[in-house]
Amino acid sequence: MSLPSVRRVLLAFTCLPLVFARSVKRADTGNARVLILGGGVAGVIAARTLHKQGITNFTIVEARGELGGRLQTETFGAPGNEWNIERGANWVQGTQTDDGPENPIWYLVQKHGLKTQYNDWYGSVSTYDDTGPVDYLDVFNDSSDEYTTLTVVAGARVPKKQVDLTARAGYWLIDAKPRTPAEMACEYYQFDWEYAQTPEESSWIASSWGNNYTYDTDVGGFSETNQMSIDQRGFKYFIQAEAAEFLLPSQVMYDATVQNITYSSDGVEVALLDGTTLSADYVLCTFSLGVLQNDDVVFNPPLPDWKQEAIQSMVMATYTKIFLQFPQNFWFDTQMAIYADRTRGAYPVWQSLDITDFFPGSGIVFVTVTGDFSVHVEALSDGEVQSEVLGVMRAMFPNVTVPDPLAFYFPRWHSDPLFRGSYSNWPASFFSGHHENLRATVEERLWFAGEATSQKYFGFLHGAYFEGLDVATTLAECINGGGCAGLRHVPEITNAYPYVV
């Protein structure tokens, strides 16, 4: 596949039936057989799966005032020209080719009539550096070819049981060694913009299969097409509308933050921040990897070593979109732009929304940063970040008097205690056994699901969907069968060839 993916960006606020109103705050869940902790895509699809299996004694426990998880919107813009933009996920990544497999997110988007627009990441691109407009599209095209080669060579290592390496090592082994700011910015566009971390921090094999299983139809992927949500009800609308078809008011709790989970082989108790205690036979945790890593939820007893090792061995990456609104459009007329700074990762990927088929007349443009640079901007004030971004824009457009924006906004995913980042990434030191343990059941009662537990689609929205479906299907079989051991774990992750001392 020649397209990397991206994950996230723009639009909307929504209204749904009263079943999802904020006034529905507490439910009678003292005897709930299953508590689903988290109302994101994994949680909602898990609930739907239990419902279809005839299990209705469940409750979704959601810390926010609505369903959707990391699908969140923000009303943005000056009075009279306000738009709903996406803080989190924004694209359906891979849709369907002919009669091949269909991305389930694409199915739900079409089912619920969500408005989307094809986003051309490779045919509608302008290029800049700190001197202004500079044409290095030849470098960009080369970087796309190098990324494709990277995934192909990684795939060849799997049947030969060769060890995983970092994606940086993979790039070097195919003789792709970016040195100039333009080469580094184009590599960033292909890689970091997708995985929210650098090639040095990412698994060569896992990043390749996540890409291919999503986009490459030769290995069962959906398609190379990316559809961006431009629906003013918000991208979250599709999962909220799906939930509205089966979820009763008594089956969901809003504004309910989980603080402690006490578990044994006999059952589970969940303590909320407001002092409420819930009991259940089974609990399905769909917290983000970042929440588990930061002990934002305390388990009693502590999770076993094999589970903690798995949680700490994966990485929660951060993907930050920074939005600006101006009185009028003065920038590129393409959909996308790349800025090559002398510092790799400094405000490199830009997208215009003030164009035909998106938000014409909005005056909105946004720039994306990831990984450590996202952490950097979150450590600054809004004013400091705005100053840095405007400095870049004034370098990109030296012949334009760039005004201060009418509106400025960016989310702080890394420091948000409900998420602690945007989505998971697989480092080279993370083994398949670790991933099996990330999914594994604890004491037959604690179950786990989310995008991070998906081996094929970690970090993707459709990964959360498939994990909610697969794990809840197994849980339903366990419940309907009168109990089971759950998903197995690997006691110790070992090297095939131990170190020689």
mmCIF file of N, CA and C in Angstrom, residues 333-454:
data_model
loop_
_atom_site.group_PDB
_atom_site.id
_atom_site.type_symbol
_atom_site.label_atom_id
_atom_site.label_comp_id
_atom_site.label_asym_id
_atom_site.label_seq_id
_atom_site.Cartn_x
_atom_site.Cartn_y
_atom_site.Cartn_z
ATOM 1 N N ASP A 333 -3.931 26.479 -2.018
ATOM 2 C CA ASP A 333 -5.244 26.103 -2.547
ATOM 3 C C ASP A 333 -5.386 24.595 -2.689
ATOM 4 N N THR A 334 -4.385 23.837 -2.244
ATOM 5 C CA THR A 334 -4.492 22.388 -2.201
ATOM 6 C C THR A 334 -5.142 21.965 -0.884
ATOM 7 N N GLN A 335 -5.462 20.681 -0.783
ATOM 8 C CA GLN A 335 -6.029 20.204 0.480
ATOM 9 C C GLN A 335 -4.976 20.152 1.579
ATOM 10 N N MET A 336 -3.769 19.698 1.218
ATOM 11 C CA MET A 336 -2.723 19.445 2.193
ATOM 12 C C MET A 336 -1.485 20.287 1.891
ATOM 13 N N ALA A 337 -0.658 20.462 2.926
ATOM 14 C CA ALA A 337 0.637 21.125 2.735
ATOM 15 C C ALA A 337 1.639 20.528 3.721
ATOM 16 N N ILE A 338 2.909 20.527 3.318
ATOM 17 C CA ILE A 338 3.992 20.035 4.165
ATOM 18 C C ILE A 338 4.957 21.181 4.413
ATOM 19 N N TYR A 339 5.316 21.360 5.674
ATOM 20 C CA TYR A 339 6.306 22.376 6.045
ATOM 21 C C TYR A 339 7.552 21.673 6.561
ATOM 22 N N ALA A 340 8.683 21.969 5.933
ATOM 23 C CA ALA A 340 9.957 21.356 6.312
ATOM 24 C C ALA A 340 10.729 22.299 7.220
ATOM 25 N N ASP A 341 10.640 22.065 8.494
ATOM 26 C CA ASP A 341 11.397 22.842 9.472
ATOM 27 C C ASP A 341 12.762 22.196 9.677
ATOM 28 N N ARG A 342 13.695 22.966 10.211
ATOM 29 C CA ARG A 342 15.011 22.397 10.496
ATOM 30 C C ARG A 342 14.929 21.428 11.689
ATOM 31 N N THR A 343 13.887 21.580 12.502
ATOM 32 C CA THR A 343 13.620 20.642 13.588
ATOM 33 C C THR A 343 12.562 19.657 13.114
ATOM 34 N N ARG A 344 12.908 18.393 13.054
ATOM 35 C CA ARG A 344 11.965 17.389 12.563
ATOM 36 C C ARG A 344 10.740 17.333 13.486
ATOM 37 N N GLY A 345 9.561 17.390 12.881
ATOM 38 C CA GLY A 345 8.324 17.283 13.643
ATOM 39 C C GLY A 345 7.734 18.592 14.111
ATOM 40 N N ALA A 346 8.361 19.709 13.758
ATOM 41 C CA ALA A 346 7.853 21.021 14.175
ATOM 42 C C ALA A 346 6.827 21.526 13.163
ATOM 43 N N TYR A 347 5.563 21.376 13.485
ATOM 44 C CA TYR A 347 4.435 21.880 12.708
ATOM 45 C C TYR A 347 4.524 21.491 11.221
ATOM 46 N N PRO A 348 4.593 20.185 10.940
ATOM 47 C CA PRO A 348 4.888 19.762 9.573
ATOM 48 C C PRO A 348 3.703 19.540 8.637
ATOM 49 N N VAL A 349 2.527 19.131 9.145
ATOM 50 C CA VAL A 349 1.422 18.728 8.274
ATOM 51 C C VAL A 349 0.252 19.691 8.440
ATOM 52 N N TRP A 350 -0.146 20.293 7.313
ATOM 53 C CA TRP A 350 -1.199 21.307 7.311
ATOM 54 C C TRP A 350 -2.351 20.858 6.434
ATOM 55 N N GLN A 351 -3.562 21.267 6.818
ATOM 56 C CA GLN A 351 -4.735 20.976 5.999
ATOM 57 C C GLN A 351 -5.664 22.173 5.997
ATOM 58 N N SER A 352 -6.120 22.519 4.813
ATOM 59 C CA SER A 352 -7.064 23.623 4.668
ATOM 60 C C SER A 352 -8.489 23.081 4.704
ATOM 61 N N LEU A 353 -9.347 23.752 5.462
ATOM 62 C CA LEU A 353 -10.765 23.420 5.455
ATOM 63 C C LEU A 353 -11.577 24.440 4.664
ATOM 64 N N ASP A 354 -10.949 25.571 4.385
ATOM 65 C CA ASP A 354 -11.636 26.639 3.656
ATOM 66 C C ASP A 354 -11.491 26.418 2.154
ATOM 67 N N ILE A 355 -11.998 25.278 1.700
ATOM 68 C CA ILE A 355 -11.956 24.939 0.276
ATOM 69 C C ILE A 355 -13.261 24.256 -0.108
ATOM 70 N N THR A 356 -13.525 24.204 -1.395
ATOM 71 C CA THR A 356 -14.726 23.558 -1.915
ATOM 72 C C THR A 356 -14.817 22.126 -1.402
ATOM 73 N N ASP A 357 -16.004 21.709 -1.064
ATOM 74 C CA ASP A 357 -16.320 20.354 -0.585
ATOM 75 C C ASP A 357 -15.999 20.134 0.892
ATOM 76 N N PHE A 358 -15.319 21.085 1.524
ATOM 77 C CA PHE A 358 -15.066 20.947 2.953
ATOM 78 C C PHE A 358 -15.854 22.044 3.673
ATOM 79 N N PHE A 359 -15.192 23.104 4.167
ATOM 80 C CA PHE A 359 -15.903 24.195 4.851
ATOM 81 C C PHE A 359 -15.607 25.523 4.147
ATOM 82 N N PRO A 360 -16.077 25.700 2.931
ATOM 83 C CA PRO A 360 -15.792 26.952 2.225
ATOM 84 C C PRO A 360 -16.324 28.155 2.983
ATOM 85 N N GLY A 361 -15.475 29.207 3.053
ATOM 86 C CA GLY A 361 -15.847 30.413 3.777
ATOM 87 C C GLY A 361 -15.577 30.343 5.262
ATOM 88 N N SER A 362 -15.040 29.213 5.734
ATOM 89 C CA SER A 362 -14.814 29.057 7.176
ATOM 90 C C SER A 362 -13.595 29.819 7.663
ATOM 91 N N GLY A 363 -12.610 30.038 6.779
ATOM 92 C CA GLY A 363 -11.360 30.673 7.203
ATOM 93 C C GLY A 363 -10.533 29.787 8.113
ATOM 94 N N ILE A 364 -10.755 28.466 8.083
ATOM 95 C CA ILE A 364 -10.090 27.553 9.013
ATOM 96 C C ILE A 364 -8.996 26.747 8.316
ATOM 97 N N VAL A 365 -7.853 26.691 8.971
ATOM 98 C CA VAL A 365 -6.745 25.838 8.570
ATOM 99 C C VAL A 365 -6.224 25.192 9.851
ATOM 100 N N PHE A 366 -5.660 23.996 9.747
ATOM 101 C CA PHE A 366 -5.106 23.385 10.958
ATOM 102 C C PHE A 366 -3.801 22.675 10.651
ATOM 103 N N VAL A 367 -2.988 22.550 11.685
ATOM 104 C CA VAL A 367 -1.693 21.896 11.583
ATOM 105 C C VAL A 367 -1.648 20.780 12.616
ATOM 106 N N THR A 368 -0.980 19.684 12.272
ATOM 107 C CA THR A 368 -0.902 18.525 13.162
ATOM 108 C C THR A 368 0.525 18.310 13.644
ATOM 109 N N VAL A 369 0.659 18.033 14.939
ATOM 110 C CA VAL A 369 1.925 17.605 15.523
ATOM 111 C C VAL A 369 1.657 16.307 16.286
ATOM 112 N N THR A 370 2.716 15.551 16.541
ATOM 113 C CA THR A 370 2.553 14.243 17.165
ATOM 114 C C THR A 370 3.675 13.964 18.168
ATOM 115 N N GLY A 371 3.484 12.872 18.927
ATOM 116 C CA GLY A 371 4.552 12.344 19.778
ATOM 117 C C GLY A 371 5.099 13.348 20.767
ATOM 118 N N ASP A 372 6.431 13.403 20.851
ATOM 119 C CA ASP A 372 7.082 14.297 21.808
ATOM 120 C C ASP A 372 6.758 15.761 21.550
ATOM 121 N N PHE A 373 6.508 16.104 20.276
ATOM 122 C CA PHE A 373 6.183 17.504 19.993
ATOM 123 C C PHE A 373 4.790 17.853 20.514
ATOM 124 N N SER A 374 3.896 16.876 20.529
ATOM 125 C CA SER A 374 2.586 17.092 21.159
ATOM 126 C C SER A 374 2.753 17.357 22.649
ATOM 127 N N VAL A 375 3.632 16.602 23.281
ATOM 128 C CA VAL A 375 3.908 16.815 24.706
ATOM 129 C C VAL A 375 4.493 18.208 24.914
ATOM 130 N N HIS A 376 5.353 18.610 23.987
ATOM 131 C CA HIS A 376 5.953 19.952 24.050
ATOM 132 C C HIS A 376 4.883 21.037 24.017
ATOM 133 N N VAL A 377 3.934 20.958 23.072
ATOM 134 C CA VAL A 377 2.946 22.032 22.973
ATOM 135 C C VAL A 377 2.001 22.024 24.168
ATOM 136 N N GLU A 378 1.724 20.842 24.730
ATOM 137 C CA GLU A 378 0.844 20.792 25.894
ATOM 138 C C GLU A 378 1.488 21.422 27.130
ATOM 139 N N ALA A 379 2.820 21.502 27.128
ATOM 140 C CA ALA A 379 3.519 22.125 28.255
ATOM 141 C C ALA A 379 3.516 23.649 28.157
ATOM 142 N N LEU A 380 3.073 24.179 27.028
ATOM 143 C CA LEU A 380 3.037 25.624 26.803
ATOM 144 C C LEU A 380 1.634 26.159 27.004
ATOM 145 N N SER A 381 1.534 27.455 27.154
ATOM 146 C CA SER A 381 0.226 28.096 27.203
ATOM 147 C C SER A 381 -0.339 28.181 25.787
ATOM 148 N N ASP A 382 -1.634 28.409 25.678
ATOM 149 C CA ASP A 382 -2.242 28.585 24.357
ATOM 150 C C ASP A 382 -1.567 29.723 23.598
ATOM 151 N N GLY A 383 -1.266 30.807 24.310
ATOM 152 C CA GLY A 383 -0.635 31.957 23.662
ATOM 153 C C GLY A 383 0.740 31.639 23.123
ATOM 154 N N GLU A 384 1.499 30.837 23.868
ATOM 155 C CA GLU A 384 2.842 30.458 23.404
ATOM 156 C C GLU A 384 2.774 29.564 22.175
ATOM 157 N N VAL A 385 1.821 28.650 22.169
ATOM 158 C CA VAL A 385 1.670 27.775 20.998
ATOM 159 C C VAL A 385 1.214 28.592 19.798
ATOM 160 N N GLN A 386 0.264 29.488 20.009
ATOM 161 C CA GLN A 386 -0.187 30.342 18.909
ATOM 162 C C GLN A 386 0.968 31.140 18.329
ATOM 163 N N SER A 387 1.829 31.652 19.179
ATOM 164 C CA SER A 387 2.973 32.428 18.712
ATOM 165 C C SER A 387 3.904 31.574 17.854
ATOM 166 N N GLU A 388 4.149 30.323 18.294
ATOM 167 C CA GLU A 388 5.008 29.431 17.500
ATOM 168 C C GLU A 388 4.379 29.128 16.147
ATOM 169 N N VAL A 389 3.088 28.834 16.139
ATOM 170 C CA VAL A 389 2.405 28.481 14.887
ATOM 171 C C VAL A 389 2.393 29.656 13.923
ATOM 172 N N LEU A 390 2.115 30.856 14.436
ATOM 173 C CA LEU A 390 2.118 32.031 13.563
ATOM 174 C C LEU A 390 3.509 32.307 13.010
ATOM 175 N N GLY A 391 4.540 32.025 13.797
ATOM 176 C CA GLY A 391 5.899 32.175 13.297
ATOM 177 C C GLY A 391 6.155 31.278 12.105
ATOM 178 N N VAL A 392 5.649 30.045 12.167
ATOM 179 C CA VAL A 392 5.790 29.118 11.035
ATOM 180 C C VAL A 392 5.003 29.627 9.834
ATOM 181 N N MET A 393 3.779 30.080 10.052
ATOM 182 C CA MET A 393 2.967 30.569 8.934
ATOM 183 C C MET A 393 3.623 31.772 8.266
ATOM 184 N N ARG A 394 4.240 32.632 9.047
ATOM 185 C CA ARG A 394 4.881 33.818 8.461
ATOM 186 C C ARG A 394 6.137 33.443 7.693
ATOM 187 N N ALA A 395 6.749 32.317 8.070
ATOM 188 C CA ALA A 395 7.878 31.799 7.274
ATOM 189 C C ALA A 395 7.371 31.158 5.987
ATOM 190 N N MET A 396 6.252 30.452 6.052
ATOM 191 C CA MET A 396 5.689 29.794 4.884
ATOM 192 C C MET A 396 5.180 30.804 3.858
ATOM 193 N N PHE A 397 4.675 31.938 4.333
ATOM 194 C CA PHE A 397 4.071 32.933 3.446
ATOM 195 C C PHE A 397 4.749 34.290 3.643
ATOM 196 N N PRO A 398 6.003 34.419 3.193
ATOM 197 C CA PRO A 398 6.783 35.641 3.460
ATOM 198 C C PRO A 398 6.231 36.893 2.782
ATOM 199 N N ASN A 399 5.416 36.722 1.757
ATOM 200 C CA ASN A 399 4.887 37.880 1.025
ATOM 201 C C ASN A 399 3.467 38.239 1.470
ATOM 202 N N VAL A 400 3.044 37.644 2.587
ATOM 203 C CA VAL A 400 1.702 37.897 3.110
ATOM 204 C C VAL A 400 1.821 38.483 4.516
ATOM 205 N N THR A 401 1.013 39.466 4.799
ATOM 206 C CA THR A 401 0.931 39.965 6.168
ATOM 207 C C THR A 401 -0.035 39.056 6.924
ATOM 208 N N VAL A 402 0.525 38.108 7.650
ATOM 209 C CA VAL A 402 -0.301 37.119 8.350
ATOM 210 C C VAL A 402 -0.863 37.751 9.624
ATOM 211 N N PRO A 403 -2.191 37.878 9.711
ATOM 212 C CA PRO A 403 -2.777 38.519 10.898
ATOM 213 C C PRO A 403 -2.882 37.540 12.065
ATOM 214 N N ASP A 404 -3.195 38.049 13.225
ATOM 215 C CA ASP A 404 -3.525 37.163 14.335
ATOM 216 C C ASP A 404 -4.847 36.467 14.019
ATOM 217 N N PRO A 405 -5.028 35.246 14.462
ATOM 218 C CA PRO A 405 -6.264 34.527 14.141
ATOM 219 C C PRO A 405 -7.458 35.070 14.913
ATOM 220 N N LEU A 406 -8.644 34.875 14.336
ATOM 221 C CA LEU A 406 -9.885 35.209 15.026
ATOM 222 C C LEU A 406 -10.181 34.201 16.131
ATOM 223 N N ALA A 407 -9.740 32.956 15.896
ATOM 224 C CA ALA A 407 -9.965 31.887 16.872
ATOM 225 C C ALA A 407 -8.792 30.930 16.800
ATOM 226 N N PHE A 408 -8.481 30.326 17.939
ATOM 227 C CA PHE A 408 -7.339 29.410 18.041
ATOM 228 C C PHE A 408 -7.704 28.331 19.047
ATOM 229 N N TYR A 409 -7.403 27.062 18.709
ATOM 230 C CA TYR A 409 -7.767 25.973 19.630
ATOM 231 C C TYR A 409 -6.954 24.716 19.332
ATOM 232 N N PHE A 410 -6.595 23.999 20.411
ATOM 233 C CA PHE A 410 -6.078 22.640 20.260
ATOM 234 C C PHE A 410 -6.406 21.840 21.519
ATOM 235 N N PRO A 411 -6.660 20.536 21.380
ATOM 236 C CA PRO A 411 -6.949 19.688 22.544
ATOM 237 C C PRO A 411 -5.662 19.258 23.225
ATOM 238 N N ARG A 412 -5.786 18.857 24.472
ATOM 239 C CA ARG A 412 -4.628 18.403 25.240
ATOM 240 C C ARG A 412 -4.854 16.944 25.660
ATOM 241 N N TRP A 413 -4.734 16.053 24.696
ATOM 242 C CA TRP A 413 -4.998 14.639 24.919
ATOM 243 C C TRP A 413 -4.012 14.004 25.902
ATOM 244 N N HIS A 414 -2.752 14.378 25.827
ATOM 245 C CA HIS A 414 -1.724 13.742 26.658
ATOM 246 C C HIS A 414 -1.981 13.954 28.145
ATOM 247 N N SER A 415 -2.468 15.120 28.522
ATOM 248 C CA SER A 415 -2.667 15.437 29.932
ATOM 249 C C SER A 415 -4.095 15.187 30.408
ATOM 250 N N ASP A 416 -4.965 14.721 29.528
ATOM 251 C CA ASP A 416 -6.349 14.447 29.903
ATOM 252 C C ASP A 416 -6.413 13.137 30.684
ATOM 253 N N PRO A 417 -6.819 13.151 31.959
ATOM 254 C CA PRO A 417 -6.797 11.930 32.765
ATOM 255 C C PRO A 417 -7.767 10.854 32.302
ATOM 256 N N LEU A 418 -8.695 11.193 31.409
ATOM 257 C CA LEU A 418 -9.606 10.179 30.878
ATOM 258 C C LEU A 418 -9.021 9.439 29.686
ATOM 259 N N PHE A 419 -7.872 9.911 29.172
ATOM 260 C CA PHE A 419 -7.305 9.295 27.970
ATOM 261 C C PHE A 419 -5.786 9.145 28.019
ATOM 262 N N ARG A 420 -5.073 10.186 28.447
ATOM 263 C CA ARG A 420 -3.606 10.175 28.534
ATOM 264 C C ARG A 420 -2.945 9.935 27.181
ATOM 265 N N GLY A 421 -3.543 10.461 26.131
ATOM 266 C CA GLY A 421 -2.980 10.313 24.800
ATOM 267 C C GLY A 421 -4.087 10.090 23.791
ATOM 268 N N SER A 422 -3.688 9.808 22.557
ATOM 269 C CA SER A 422 -4.660 9.688 21.469
ATOM 270 C C SER A 422 -4.942 8.247 21.062
ATOM 271 N N TYR A 423 -3.888 7.454 20.886
ATOM 272 C CA TYR A 423 -4.063 6.049 20.517
ATOM 273 C C TYR A 423 -2.754 5.313 20.690
ATOM 274 N N SER A 424 -2.829 3.994 20.667
ATOM 275 C CA SER A 424 -1.662 3.172 20.987
ATOM 276 C C SER A 424 -0.713 3.026 19.804
ATOM 277 N N ASN A 425 0.541 2.752 20.128
ATOM 278 C CA ASN A 425 1.549 2.441 19.112
ATOM 279 C C ASN A 425 2.391 1.267 19.609
ATOM 280 N N TRP A 426 2.844 0.453 18.683
ATOM 281 C CA TRP A 426 3.552 -0.792 18.977
ATOM 282 C C TRP A 426 5.055 -0.567 18.798
ATOM 283 N N PRO A 427 5.840 -0.577 19.880
ATOM 284 C CA PRO A 427 7.291 -0.420 19.736
ATOM 285 C C PRO A 427 7.957 -1.743 19.354
ATOM 286 N N ALA A 428 9.194 -1.690 18.936
ATOM 287 C CA ALA A 428 9.897 -2.892 18.484
ATOM 288 C C ALA A 428 10.139 -3.882 19.616
ATOM 289 N N SER A 429 10.104 -3.427 20.850
ATOM 290 C CA SER A 429 10.341 -4.301 22.003
ATOM 291 C C SER A 429 9.071 -4.989 22.490
ATOM 292 N N PHE A 430 7.954 -4.758 21.805
ATOM 293 C CA PHE A 430 6.661 -5.320 22.199
ATOM 294 C C PHE A 430 6.408 -6.582 21.386
ATOM 295 N N PHE A 431 6.264 -7.718 22.058
ATOM 296 C CA PHE A 431 6.140 -8.997 21.375
ATOM 297 C C PHE A 431 4.682 -9.438 21.284
ATOM 298 N N SER A 432 4.412 -10.398 20.406
ATOM 299 C CA SER A 432 3.048 -10.908 20.250
ATOM 300 C C SER A 432 2.512 -11.461 21.568
ATOM 301 N N GLY A 433 3.389 -12.075 22.372
ATOM 302 C CA GLY A 433 2.973 -12.566 23.677
ATOM 303 C C GLY A 433 2.499 -11.448 24.585
ATOM 304 N N HIS A 434 3.171 -10.299 24.522
ATOM 305 C CA HIS A 434 2.716 -9.132 25.272
ATOM 306 C C HIS A 434 1.306 -8.743 24.837
ATOM 307 N N HIS A 435 1.098 -8.749 23.539
ATOM 308 C CA HIS A 435 -0.206 -8.333 23.039
ATOM 309 C C HIS A 435 -1.295 -9.310 23.442
ATOM 310 N N GLU A 436 -0.971 -10.584 23.438
ATOM 311 C CA GLU A 436 -1.917 -11.585 23.909
ATOM 312 C C GLU A 436 -2.270 -11.324 25.381
ATOM 313 N N ASN A 437 -1.277 -10.927 26.158
ATOM 314 C CA ASN A 437 -1.510 -10.647 27.576
ATOM 315 C C ASN A 437 -2.290 -9.355 27.788
ATOM 316 N N LEU A 438 -2.155 -8.418 26.869
ATOM 317 C CA LEU A 438 -2.931 -7.176 26.960
ATOM 318 C C LEU A 438 -4.425 -7.481 26.852
ATOM 319 N N ARG A 439 -4.779 -8.453 26.010
ATOM 320 C CA ARG A 439 -6.176 -8.848 25.824
ATOM 321 C C ARG A 439 -6.659 -9.799 26.914
ATOM 322 N N ALA A 440 -5.757 -10.521 27.552
ATOM 323 C CA ALA A 440 -6.122 -11.667 28.381
ATOM 324 C C ALA A 440 -7.009 -11.297 29.570
ATOM 325 N N THR A 441 -7.855 -12.254 29.966
ATOM 326 C CA THR A 441 -8.755 -12.109 31.101
ATOM 327 C C THR A 441 -7.992 -12.307 32.413
ATOM 328 N N VAL A 442 -8.382 -11.571 33.446
ATOM 329 C CA VAL A 442 -7.786 -11.717 34.777
ATOM 330 C C VAL A 442 -8.837 -12.302 35.716
ATOM 331 N N GLU A 443 -8.506 -13.401 36.379
ATOM 332 C CA GLU A 443 -9.398 -14.062 37.345
ATOM 333 C C GLU A 443 -10.774 -14.393 36.752
ATOM 334 N N GLU A 444 -10.819 -14.609 35.463
ATOM 335 C CA GLU A 444 -12.046 -14.978 34.765
ATOM 336 C C GLU A 444 -13.102 -13.872 34.773
ATOM 337 N N ARG A 445 -12.850 -12.785 35.502
ATOM 338 C CA ARG A 445 -13.878 -11.750 35.711
ATOM 339 C C ARG A 445 -13.555 -10.422 35.039
ATOM 340 N N LEU A 446 -12.267 -10.103 34.931
ATOM 341 C CA LEU A 446 -11.845 -8.842 34.316
ATOM 342 C C LEU A 446 -11.490 -9.077 32.859
ATOM 343 N N TRP A 447 -12.194 -8.400 31.972
ATOM 344 C CA TRP A 447 -11.973 -8.516 30.534
ATOM 345 C C TRP A 447 -11.514 -7.160 30.003
ATOM 346 N N PHE A 448 -10.802 -7.161 28.873
ATOM 347 C CA PHE A 448 -10.217 -5.933 28.331
ATOM 348 C C PHE A 448 -10.456 -5.858 26.821
ATOM 349 N N ALA A 449 -10.804 -4.665 26.337
ATOM 350 C CA ALA A 449 -11.004 -4.461 24.901
ATOM 351 C C ALA A 449 -10.774 -2.997 24.553
ATOM 352 N N GLY A 450 -10.357 -2.754 23.328
ATOM 353 C CA GLY A 450 -10.125 -1.397 22.842
ATOM 354 C C GLY A 450 -9.180 -1.448 21.661
ATOM 355 N N GLU A 451 -8.919 -0.306 21.066
ATOM 356 C CA GLU A 451 -8.035 -0.311 19.891
ATOM 357 C C GLU A 451 -6.661 -0.870 20.218
ATOM 358 N N ALA A 452 -6.178 -0.671 21.441
ATOM 359 C CA ALA A 452 -4.846 -1.151 21.805
ATOM 360 C C ALA A 452 -4.775 -2.667 21.860
ATOM 361 N N THR A 453 -5.916 -3.345 22.078
ATOM 362 C CA THR A 453 -5.894 -4.804 22.164
ATOM 363 C C THR A 453 -6.037 -5.470 20.805
ATOM 364 N N SER A 454 -6.110 -4.689 19.725
ATOM 365 C CA SER A 454 -6.217 -5.243 18.379
ATOM 366 C C SER A 454 -4.827 -5.442 17.778
#
